[in-house]
Short mmCIF file of C-alpha atoms in Angstrom, two decimals:
data_model
loop_
_atom_site.label_atom_id
_atom_site.label_comp_id
_atom_site.label_asym_id
_atom_site.label_seq_id
_atom_site.Cartn_x
_atom_site.Cartn_y
_atom_site.Cartn_z
CA UNK A 108 -9.45 -22.35 20.06
CA UNK A 109 -12.19 -19.96 18.92
CA UNK A 110 -10.97 -17.32 21.40
CA UNK A 111 -7.46 -17.58 20.00
CA UNK A 112 -8.76 -17.13 16.44
CA UNK A 113 -10.94 -14.22 17.52
CA UNK A 114 -8.00 -12.39 19.09
CA UNK A 115 -5.85 -13.24 16.05
CA UNK A 116 -8.42 -11.65 13.74
CA UNK A 117 -8.70 -8.60 16.02
CA UNK A 118 -4.93 -8.24 15.93
CA UNK A 119 -4.77 -8.59 12.14
CA UNK A 120 -7.49 -5.98 11.67
CA UNK A 121 -5.90 -3.54 14.13
CA UNK A 122 -2.46 -3.95 12.55
CA UNK A 123 -3.94 -3.23 9.13
CA UNK A 124 -5.79 -0.19 10.47
CA UNK A 125 -2.71 1.23 12.21
CA UNK A 126 -0.52 0.54 9.19
CA UNK A 127 -2.89 2.41 6.88
CA UNK A 128 -3.31 5.54 9.01
CA UNK A 129 -0.71 7.60 7.02
CA UNK A 130 -2.27 6.68 3.67
CA UNK A 131 -5.75 7.37 5.06
CA UNK A 132 -4.73 10.86 6.23
CA UNK A 133 -3.22 11.89 2.91
CA UNK A 134 -4.97 9.46 0.56
CA UNK A 135 -8.08 9.28 -1.57
CA UNK A 136 -11.57 8.02 -0.76
CA UNK A 137 -10.61 4.40 -1.37
CA UNK A 138 -7.69 4.50 1.08
CA UNK A 139 -9.73 6.23 3.78
CA UNK A 140 -12.59 3.79 3.29
CA UNK A 141 -10.36 0.73 3.55
CA UNK A 142 -8.84 2.10 6.76
CA UNK A 143 -12.35 2.73 8.12
CA UNK A 144 -13.47 -0.80 7.28
CA UNK A 145 -10.52 -2.30 9.16
CA UNK A 146 -11.03 -0.03 12.19
CA UNK A 147 -14.80 -0.59 12.48
CA UNK A 148 -14.62 -4.34 11.93
CA UNK A 149 -11.82 -4.59 14.49
CA UNK A 150 -14.22 -3.04 17.01
CA UNK A 151 -16.91 -5.54 16.02
CA UNK A 152 -14.57 -8.49 16.51
CA UNK A 153 -13.32 -7.08 19.80
CA UNK A 154 -16.89 -7.24 21.07
CA UNK A 155 -16.86 -11.00 20.44
CA UNK A 156 -14.17 -11.35 23.11
CA UNK A 157 -14.68 -11.51 26.88
CA UNK A 158 -12.71 -8.27 27.21
CA UNK A 159 -14.95 -6.37 24.79
CA UNK A 160 -18.15 -7.72 26.34
CA UNK A 161 -16.95 -6.83 29.84
CA UNK A 162 -16.21 -3.23 28.81
CA UNK A 163 -19.64 -2.70 27.23
CA UNK A 164 -21.76 -4.68 29.68
CA UNK A 165 -20.49 -2.43 32.42
CA UNK A 166 -22.78 0.29 31.02
CA UNK A 167 -25.75 -1.52 32.55
CA UNK A 168 -27.71 -2.50 29.41
CA UNK A 169 -28.19 -6.24 29.09
CA UNK A 170 -26.53 -7.73 25.98
CA UNK A 171 -25.62 -4.27 24.64
CA UNK A 172 -22.34 -5.71 23.36
CA UNK A 173 -24.26 -7.91 20.88
CA UNK A 174 -26.25 -5.00 19.48
CA UNK A 175 -23.13 -2.84 19.15
CA UNK A 176 -21.25 -5.71 17.53
CA UNK A 177 -23.95 -6.11 14.91
CA UNK A 178 -24.14 -2.35 14.31
CA UNK A 179 -20.36 -2.18 13.85
CA UNK A 180 -20.52 -5.03 11.34
CA UNK A 181 -23.23 -3.27 9.30
CA UNK A 182 -21.24 -0.02 9.37
CA UNK A 183 -18.06 -1.88 8.42
CA UNK A 184 -19.79 -3.57 5.50
CA UNK A 185 -21.07 -0.20 4.31
CA UNK A 186 -17.58 1.33 4.42
CA UNK A 187 -16.08 -1.74 2.74
CA UNK A 188 -18.56 -1.42 -0.12
CA UNK A 189 -17.64 2.26 -0.40
CA UNK A 190 -13.98 1.23 -0.74
CA UNK A 191 -14.72 -1.32 -3.48
CA UNK A 192 -16.89 1.17 -5.37
CA UNK A 193 -14.20 3.86 -5.14
CA UNK A 194 -11.52 1.50 -6.46
CA UNK A 195 -13.54 0.33 -9.46
CA UNK A 196 -15.55 3.50 -10.13
CA UNK A 197 -13.26 4.44 -13.03
CA UNK A 198 -14.12 1.23 -14.88
CA UNK A 199 -17.86 1.76 -14.62
CA UNK A 200 -18.20 3.36 -18.02
CA UNK A 201 -15.77 1.35 -20.14
CA UNK A 202 -18.08 -1.22 -21.73
CA UNK A 203 -19.63 -4.55 -21.00
CA UNK A 204 -16.50 -5.91 -19.33
CA UNK A 205 -17.09 -3.48 -16.47
CA UNK A 206 -20.59 -4.75 -15.62
CA UNK A 207 -19.39 -5.76 -12.17
CA UNK A 208 -18.08 -2.25 -11.52
CA UNK A 209 -21.34 -0.63 -12.65
CA UNK A 210 -23.38 -2.89 -10.39
CA UNK A 211 -21.11 -2.15 -7.41
CA UNK A 212 -21.24 1.62 -7.94
CA UNK A 213 -25.03 1.56 -8.36
CA UNK A 214 -25.54 -0.42 -5.15
CA UNK A 215 -23.11 1.75 -3.20
CA UNK A 216 -25.20 4.86 -3.87
CA UNK A 217 -27.88 3.46 -1.56
CA UNK A 218 -25.62 1.59 0.86
CA UNK A 219 -25.47 4.31 3.52
CA UNK A 220 -29.24 4.76 3.57
CA UNK A 221 -29.69 1.01 3.76
CA UNK A 222 -27.21 0.73 6.64
CA UNK A 223 -28.97 3.47 8.62
CA UNK A 224 -32.37 1.81 8.13
CA UNK A 225 -31.04 -1.64 9.06
CA UNK A 226 -29.33 -0.35 12.22
CA UNK A 227 -32.43 1.64 13.25
CA UNK A 228 -34.77 -1.33 12.80
CA UNK A 229 -32.35 -3.70 14.54
CA UNK A 230 -32.07 -1.34 17.51
CA UNK A 231 -35.86 -0.97 17.73
CA UNK A 232 -36.44 -4.73 17.64
CA UNK A 233 -33.60 -5.34 20.11
CA UNK A 234 -34.86 -2.78 22.65
CA UNK A 235 -38.62 -3.11 22.20
CA UNK A 236 -39.41 -6.61 20.94
CA UNK A 237 -36.78 -9.11 22.07
CA UNK A 238 -36.68 -10.35 25.65
CA UNK A 239 -34.60 -7.98 27.77
CA UNK A 240 -33.86 -10.39 30.62
CA UNK A 241 -30.38 -11.05 32.06
CA UNK A 242 -27.89 -12.80 29.77
CA UNK A 243 -26.85 -16.29 30.96
CA UNK A 244 -23.09 -16.82 31.01
CA UNK A 245 -21.81 -18.50 27.83
CA UNK A 246 -25.16 -18.51 25.98
CA UNK A 247 -25.57 -17.69 22.28
CA UNK A 248 -27.72 -14.81 21.05
CA UNK A 249 -30.02 -16.90 18.85
CA UNK A 250 -30.35 -19.61 21.48
CA UNK A 251 -31.44 -17.01 24.04
CA UNK A 252 -34.15 -15.62 21.77
CA UNK A 253 -35.30 -18.83 20.12
CA UNK A 254 -39.09 -18.84 19.80
CA UNK A 255 -39.35 -15.04 19.63
CA UNK A 256 -40.85 -13.67 16.40
CA UNK A 257 -38.62 -10.59 16.63
CA UNK A 258 -35.62 -12.80 15.93
CA UNK A 259 -37.03 -13.47 12.44
CA UNK A 260 -36.84 -9.74 11.77
CA UNK A 261 -33.60 -8.84 13.52
CA UNK A 262 -31.25 -11.53 12.20
CA UNK A 263 -32.40 -11.67 8.54
CA UNK A 264 -32.00 -7.87 8.38
CA UNK A 265 -28.50 -8.08 9.80
CA UNK A 266 -27.34 -11.04 7.77
CA UNK A 267 -29.21 -9.91 4.67
CA UNK A 268 -27.36 -6.59 4.53
CA UNK A 269 -23.99 -8.09 5.48
CA UNK A 270 -24.37 -11.03 3.12
CA UNK A 271 -25.37 -8.80 0.20
CA UNK A 272 -22.29 -6.60 0.63
CA UNK A 273 -20.00 -9.58 1.16
CA UNK A 274 -21.36 -11.31 -1.93
CA UNK A 275 -20.99 -8.17 -4.04
CA UNK A 276 -17.40 -7.65 -2.88
CA UNK A 277 -16.57 -11.27 -3.63
CA UNK A 278 -18.18 -10.96 -7.06
CA UNK A 279 -16.04 -7.91 -7.80
CA UNK A 280 -12.79 -9.41 -6.51
CA UNK A 281 -13.28 -12.73 -8.28
CA UNK A 282 -13.60 -10.93 -11.60
CA UNK A 283 -10.67 -8.65 -10.85
CA UNK A 284 -8.48 -11.65 -9.93
CA UNK A 285 -8.89 -13.12 -13.41
CA UNK A 286 -7.59 -9.93 -15.02
CA UNK A 287 -4.83 -9.07 -12.52
CA UNK A 288 -1.39 -8.90 -14.10
CA UNK A 289 0.80 -9.27 -11.01
CA UNK A 290 0.87 -12.64 -9.28
CA UNK A 291 0.72 -11.16 -5.76
CA UNK A 292 -2.33 -9.08 -6.66
CA UNK A 293 -4.01 -12.03 -8.39
CA UNK A 294 -3.34 -14.28 -5.39
CA UNK A 295 -4.60 -11.69 -2.92
CA UNK A 296 -7.80 -11.05 -4.84
CA UNK A 297 -8.46 -14.77 -5.24
CA UNK A 298 -8.02 -15.38 -1.50
CA UNK A 299 -10.27 -12.41 -0.71
CA UNK A 300 -12.93 -13.67 -3.13
CA UNK A 301 -12.82 -17.11 -1.51
CA UNK A 302 -13.21 -15.50 1.89
CA UNK A 303 -16.20 -13.52 0.68
CA UNK A 304 -17.78 -16.70 -0.68
CA UNK A 305 -17.43 -18.30 2.75
CA UNK A 306 -18.86 -15.14 4.34
CA UNK A 307 -21.87 -15.08 2.02
CA UNK A 308 -22.58 -18.73 2.76
CA UNK A 309 -22.26 -18.00 6.49
CA UNK A 310 -24.77 -15.14 6.28
CA UNK A 311 -27.26 -17.19 4.28
CA UNK A 312 -27.13 -20.16 6.70
CA UNK A 313 -27.41 -17.95 9.78
CA UNK A 314 -30.34 -15.96 8.38
CA UNK A 315 -32.24 -19.11 7.44
CA UNK A 316 -31.51 -20.72 10.81
CA UNK A 317 -32.74 -17.59 12.65
CA UNK A 318 -36.10 -17.77 10.87
CA UNK A 319 -36.44 -21.46 11.71
CA UNK A 320 -35.64 -21.15 15.43
CA UNK A 321 -37.86 -18.10 15.76
CA UNK A 322 -40.91 -20.30 15.16
CA UNK A 323 -39.79 -23.90 15.68
CA UNK A 324 -37.53 -25.26 18.44
CA UNK A 325 -34.54 -27.32 17.29
CA UNK A 326 -32.65 -30.03 19.18
CA UNK A 327 -29.58 -28.93 21.14
CA UNK A 328 -27.37 -31.12 18.94
CA UNK A 329 -28.58 -29.31 15.81
CA UNK A 330 -28.00 -25.92 17.45
CA UNK A 331 -24.44 -26.89 18.45
CA UNK A 332 -23.70 -28.25 14.98
CA UNK A 333 -24.97 -25.04 13.40
CA UNK A 334 -22.82 -22.87 15.70
CA UNK A 335 -19.70 -24.90 14.98
CA UNK A 336 -20.20 -25.01 11.21
CA UNK A 337 -21.03 -21.33 10.85
CA UNK A 338 -18.14 -20.30 13.12
CA UNK A 339 -15.77 -22.15 10.77
CA UNK A 340 -17.23 -20.21 7.83
CA UNK A 341 -16.98 -16.91 9.72
CA UNK A 342 -13.36 -17.37 10.78
CA UNK A 343 -12.44 -18.58 7.29
CA UNK A 344 -14.07 -15.54 5.75
CA UNK A 345 -12.27 -12.94 7.84
CA UNK A 346 -8.91 -14.70 7.90
CA UNK A 347 -8.96 -15.02 4.10
CA UNK A 348 -9.98 -11.39 3.70
CA UNK A 349 -7.36 -9.95 6.04
CA UNK A 350 -4.61 -12.17 4.67
CA UNK A 351 -5.70 -11.55 1.09
CA UNK A 352 -5.44 -7.79 1.59
CA UNK A 353 -1.89 -8.26 2.87
CA UNK A 354 -0.75 -9.99 -0.34
CA UNK A 355 -1.03 -6.92 -2.64
CA UNK A 356 0.23 -4.72 0.20
CA UNK A 357 3.28 -6.96 0.55
CA UNK A 358 4.15 -6.26 -3.08
CA UNK A 359 3.93 -2.54 -2.34
CA UNK A 360 6.28 -3.07 0.61
CA UNK A 361 8.71 -4.97 -1.62
CA UNK A 362 8.58 -2.12 -4.15
CA UNK A 363 9.31 0.44 -1.42
CA UNK A 364 12.29 -1.56 -0.15
CA UNK A 365 13.61 -1.93 -3.70
CA UNK A 366 13.19 1.81 -4.29
CA UNK A 367 15.07 2.64 -1.08
CA UNK A 368 17.88 0.30 -2.08
CA UNK A 369 18.21 1.97 -5.49
CA UNK A 370 18.05 5.41 -3.85
CA UNK A 371 20.90 4.49 -1.51
CA UNK A 372 23.02 3.25 -4.42
CA UNK A 373 22.24 6.31 -6.53
CA UNK A 374 22.64 8.85 -3.73
CA UNK A 375 26.43 9.50 -4.01
CA UNK A 376 26.14 10.31 -7.72
CA UNK A 377 23.05 12.46 -7.20
CA UNK A 378 24.61 14.32 -4.28
CA UNK A 379 27.77 15.25 -6.20
CA UNK A 380 25.77 16.45 -9.19
CA UNK A 381 23.29 18.33 -7.00
CA UNK A 382 26.16 20.16 -5.32
CA UNK A 383 27.63 20.93 -8.73
CA UNK A 384 24.45 22.66 -9.93
CA UNK A 385 22.27 23.37 -6.86
CA UNK A 386 19.94 25.60 -8.87
CA UNK A 387 18.79 22.58 -10.91
CA UNK A 388 17.58 20.43 -8.03
CA UNK A 389 14.31 20.75 -6.17
CA UNK A 390 15.88 20.20 -2.76
CA UNK A 391 19.58 20.65 -2.10
CA UNK A 392 21.41 17.76 -0.40
CA UNK A 393 21.41 17.84 3.38
CA UNK A 394 24.50 19.47 4.90
CA UNK A 395 23.87 19.23 8.62
CA UNK A 396 26.82 19.27 11.04
CA UNK A 397 29.58 19.53 8.41
CA UNK A 398 32.84 18.00 9.53
CA UNK A 399 31.28 16.19 12.50
CA UNK A 400 31.56 12.42 13.02
CA UNK A 401 28.70 10.47 11.45
CA UNK A 402 27.53 13.63 9.66
CA UNK A 403 27.75 11.96 6.25
CA UNK A 404 25.49 9.09 7.32
CA UNK A 405 23.04 11.47 8.97
CA UNK A 406 22.83 13.63 5.84
CA UNK A 407 22.39 10.56 3.64
CA UNK A 408 19.53 9.29 5.78
CA UNK A 409 17.89 12.72 5.69
CA UNK A 410 18.13 12.81 1.90
CA UNK A 411 16.74 9.31 1.54
CA UNK A 412 13.78 9.58 3.92
CA UNK A 413 12.69 13.23 3.84
CA UNK A 414 10.58 15.54 1.71
CA UNK A 415 8.88 13.28 -0.89
CA UNK A 416 5.64 11.33 -0.53
CA UNK A 417 7.22 7.97 -1.36
CA UNK A 418 10.61 6.50 -2.26
CA UNK A 419 9.34 5.90 -5.79
CA UNK A 420 8.63 9.64 -6.18
CA UNK A 421 12.04 10.48 -4.72
CA UNK A 422 13.73 8.03 -7.09
CA UNK A 423 12.02 9.68 -10.05
CA UNK A 424 13.20 13.07 -8.79
CA UNK A 425 16.79 11.85 -8.42
CA UNK A 426 16.88 10.50 -11.97
CA UNK A 427 15.34 13.67 -13.41
CA UNK A 428 17.77 15.92 -11.56
CA UNK A 429 20.77 13.80 -12.57
CA UNK A 430 19.64 14.08 -16.17
CA UNK A 431 19.15 17.86 -15.87
CA UNK A 432 22.57 18.49 -14.32
CA UNK A 433 24.30 16.29 -16.90
CA UNK A 434 22.58 18.26 -19.67
CA UNK A 435 23.77 21.54 -18.11
CA UNK A 436 27.34 20.19 -17.92
CA UNK A 437 27.17 19.02 -21.54
CA UNK A 438 26.62 22.63 -22.65
CA UNK A 439 29.99 23.65 -21.13
CA UNK A 440 32.03 20.42 -21.50
CA UNK A 441 34.65 19.88 -24.25
CA UNK A 442 33.17 18.26 -27.34
CA UNK A 443 35.60 15.33 -27.27
CA UNK A 444 35.28 14.58 -23.56
CA UNK A 445 33.20 11.43 -24.01
CA UNK A 446 35.45 10.00 -26.73
CA UNK A 447 38.52 10.51 -24.55
CA UNK A 448 36.68 8.90 -21.60
CA UNK A 449 35.68 5.92 -23.76
CA UNK A 450 39.27 5.47 -25.00
CA UNK A 451 40.44 5.45 -21.39
CA UNK A 452 37.88 2.79 -20.46
CA UNK A 453 38.89 0.62 -23.41
CA UNK A 454 42.58 1.05 -22.56
CA UNK A 455 41.78 -0.43 -19.15
CA UNK A 456 40.44 -3.55 -20.83
CA UNK A 457 36.74 -2.67 -20.60
CA UNK A 458 34.43 -3.80 -23.37
CA UNK A 459 30.87 -3.18 -24.55
CA UNK A 460 28.40 -1.77 -22.04
CA UNK A 461 30.97 -2.05 -19.26
CA UNK A 462 33.26 0.33 -21.17
CA UNK A 463 30.37 2.72 -21.75
CA UNK A 464 29.50 2.77 -18.03
CA UNK A 465 33.09 3.54 -17.05
CA UNK A 466 33.35 6.17 -19.81
CA UNK A 467 30.21 7.92 -18.61
CA UNK A 468 31.47 7.81 -15.02
CA UNK A 469 34.73 9.50 -16.02
CA UNK A 470 32.83 11.95 -18.21
CA UNK A 471 30.68 13.00 -15.25
CA UNK A 472 33.67 13.34 -12.94
CA UNK A 473 35.63 15.31 -15.53
CA UNK A 474 32.64 17.51 -16.44
CA UNK A 475 32.19 18.35 -12.74
CA UNK A 476 35.82 19.46 -12.58
CA UNK A 477 35.25 21.49 -15.72
CA UNK A 478 32.34 23.36 -14.12
CA UNK A 479 34.78 25.03 -11.72
CA UNK A 480 36.34 26.87 -14.68
CA UNK A 481 34.36 26.03 -17.85
CA UNK A 482 36.36 25.78 -21.06
CA UNK A 483 33.57 27.46 -23.05
CA UNK A 484 30.43 29.51 -22.76
CA UNK A 485 27.11 27.60 -22.82
CA UNK A 486 26.49 26.25 -26.28
CA UNK A 487 25.64 23.08 -28.21
CA UNK A 488 25.64 20.11 -25.81
CA UNK A 489 28.69 17.85 -26.00
CA UNK A 490 28.28 14.16 -26.80
CA UNK A 491 26.83 11.97 -24.03
CA UNK A 492 24.85 8.81 -24.90
CA UNK A 493 21.27 8.49 -23.66
CA UNK A 494 20.48 5.68 -21.23
CA UNK A 495 17.26 4.54 -22.90
CA UNK A 496 13.64 5.46 -23.42
CA UNK A 497 11.94 3.49 -20.64
CA UNK A 498 12.51 4.94 -17.18
CA UNK A 499 12.41 1.81 -15.01
CA UNK A 500 13.56 -0.69 -17.61
CA UNK A 501 16.54 1.30 -18.92
CA UNK A 502 17.51 4.51 -17.19
CA UNK A 503 17.47 3.56 -13.51
CA UNK A 504 19.47 0.30 -13.91
CA UNK A 505 21.90 2.08 -16.19
CA UNK A 506 22.44 5.00 -13.79
CA UNK A 507 23.04 2.49 -11.00
CA UNK A 508 25.72 0.88 -13.13
CA UNK A 509 27.27 4.25 -13.94
CA UNK A 510 27.06 5.25 -10.27
CA UNK A 511 28.99 2.12 -9.27
CA UNK A 512 31.76 2.98 -11.78
CA UNK A 513 31.66 6.62 -10.64
CA UNK A 514 32.32 5.58 -7.03
CA UNK A 515 35.49 3.76 -8.19
CA UNK A 516 36.72 6.49 -10.57
CA UNK A 517 40.00 8.23 -9.73
CA UNK A 518 39.68 12.06 -9.61
CA UNK A 519 43.33 12.42 -10.69
CA UNK A 520 42.65 10.34 -13.81
CA UNK A 521 39.53 12.44 -14.45
CA UNK A 522 41.69 15.59 -14.47
CA UNK A 523 43.96 14.01 -17.09
CA UNK A 524 40.91 13.07 -19.18
CA UNK A 525 39.68 16.65 -19.02
CA UNK A 526 43.09 18.02 -20.02
CA UNK A 527 43.38 15.60 -22.93
CA UNK A 528 39.93 16.50 -24.22
CA UNK A 529 40.74 20.21 -24.04
CA UNK A 530 44.07 19.69 -25.83
#
């Protein structure tokens, strides 16, 4: 069962590391550090497996896989602390409520030096002090070196550094969970803090046990009980941490999917307006293979997935460019165009906001027709109601509603609306 859990944790860590490669390449210190923590700790956990041990032991150094595993863990803890400090560094000077952030940032300044010292001393004790005999199949590291004074130096150093970082991260995440606004973020932070608590307890028990067995033999039953209990704490710690990190990331994935859905719904309206005034858009709509089968779908996909850093950024660009083109059309549209469009919507039985959405859709379609041969030189903008002040709460949902009505609008009716407003 432990092998299955070990491979599961390796897989979770590797998936997280691979998933975060794009953000690590173009991201900030925090994103690169989190990617590094996943990658390094995945290597450490891989060395707990038979496959990892076989690859390293082939180098000819007895038990080298254990030393490398411990070194990877120390390095991973150092990078993880760097990530936490980078995330909360901005809160370090905002008053007493940020005491946790100030402590984390202060400790992180010396974390790299501490990690180098710990790894150097561990390597020296491992190579020069501990017994270098062959490793019996299936034996545990502390059981092999029980009764050796070097174990009381090696293991407390390793678990002391790891436990301190784990405890500090848990302390930070527990406080952040209480103040998190989003439920997914609050849940993720709480799970991560619980995992860190289990990890800190694991490190404390293992360090104390190492000191005891270095000088006093313990019964085999006690040794087995210790291994079982601490393994439960270790697996709990890493499973909670990896799963807890996924919870906030899942919200980001949901937001990306939602943004892509809104982009797809808004794309026809944006494309028509962008083609009406190409000088007002940052990137013109894709026009690959005009007239070819499936060209429309190909161009839509290219518009939706190219150029911008994220769908949220692209959505903001679409809304801004729609607003800019509408403003340009208002300066050349007939003054009464919106009133005529609203009367048409009401004559069709529309009421309230539904009538306004249909009126704006016909206004846009008619104003686009007007741009072919404007009825006036640029001047005072014609009437066109604003969507609202808040971007996500008002403008995007409203433009989606207008875009739906625009897709159903009849161009022939729009020509009549334009003629009536001119007359």
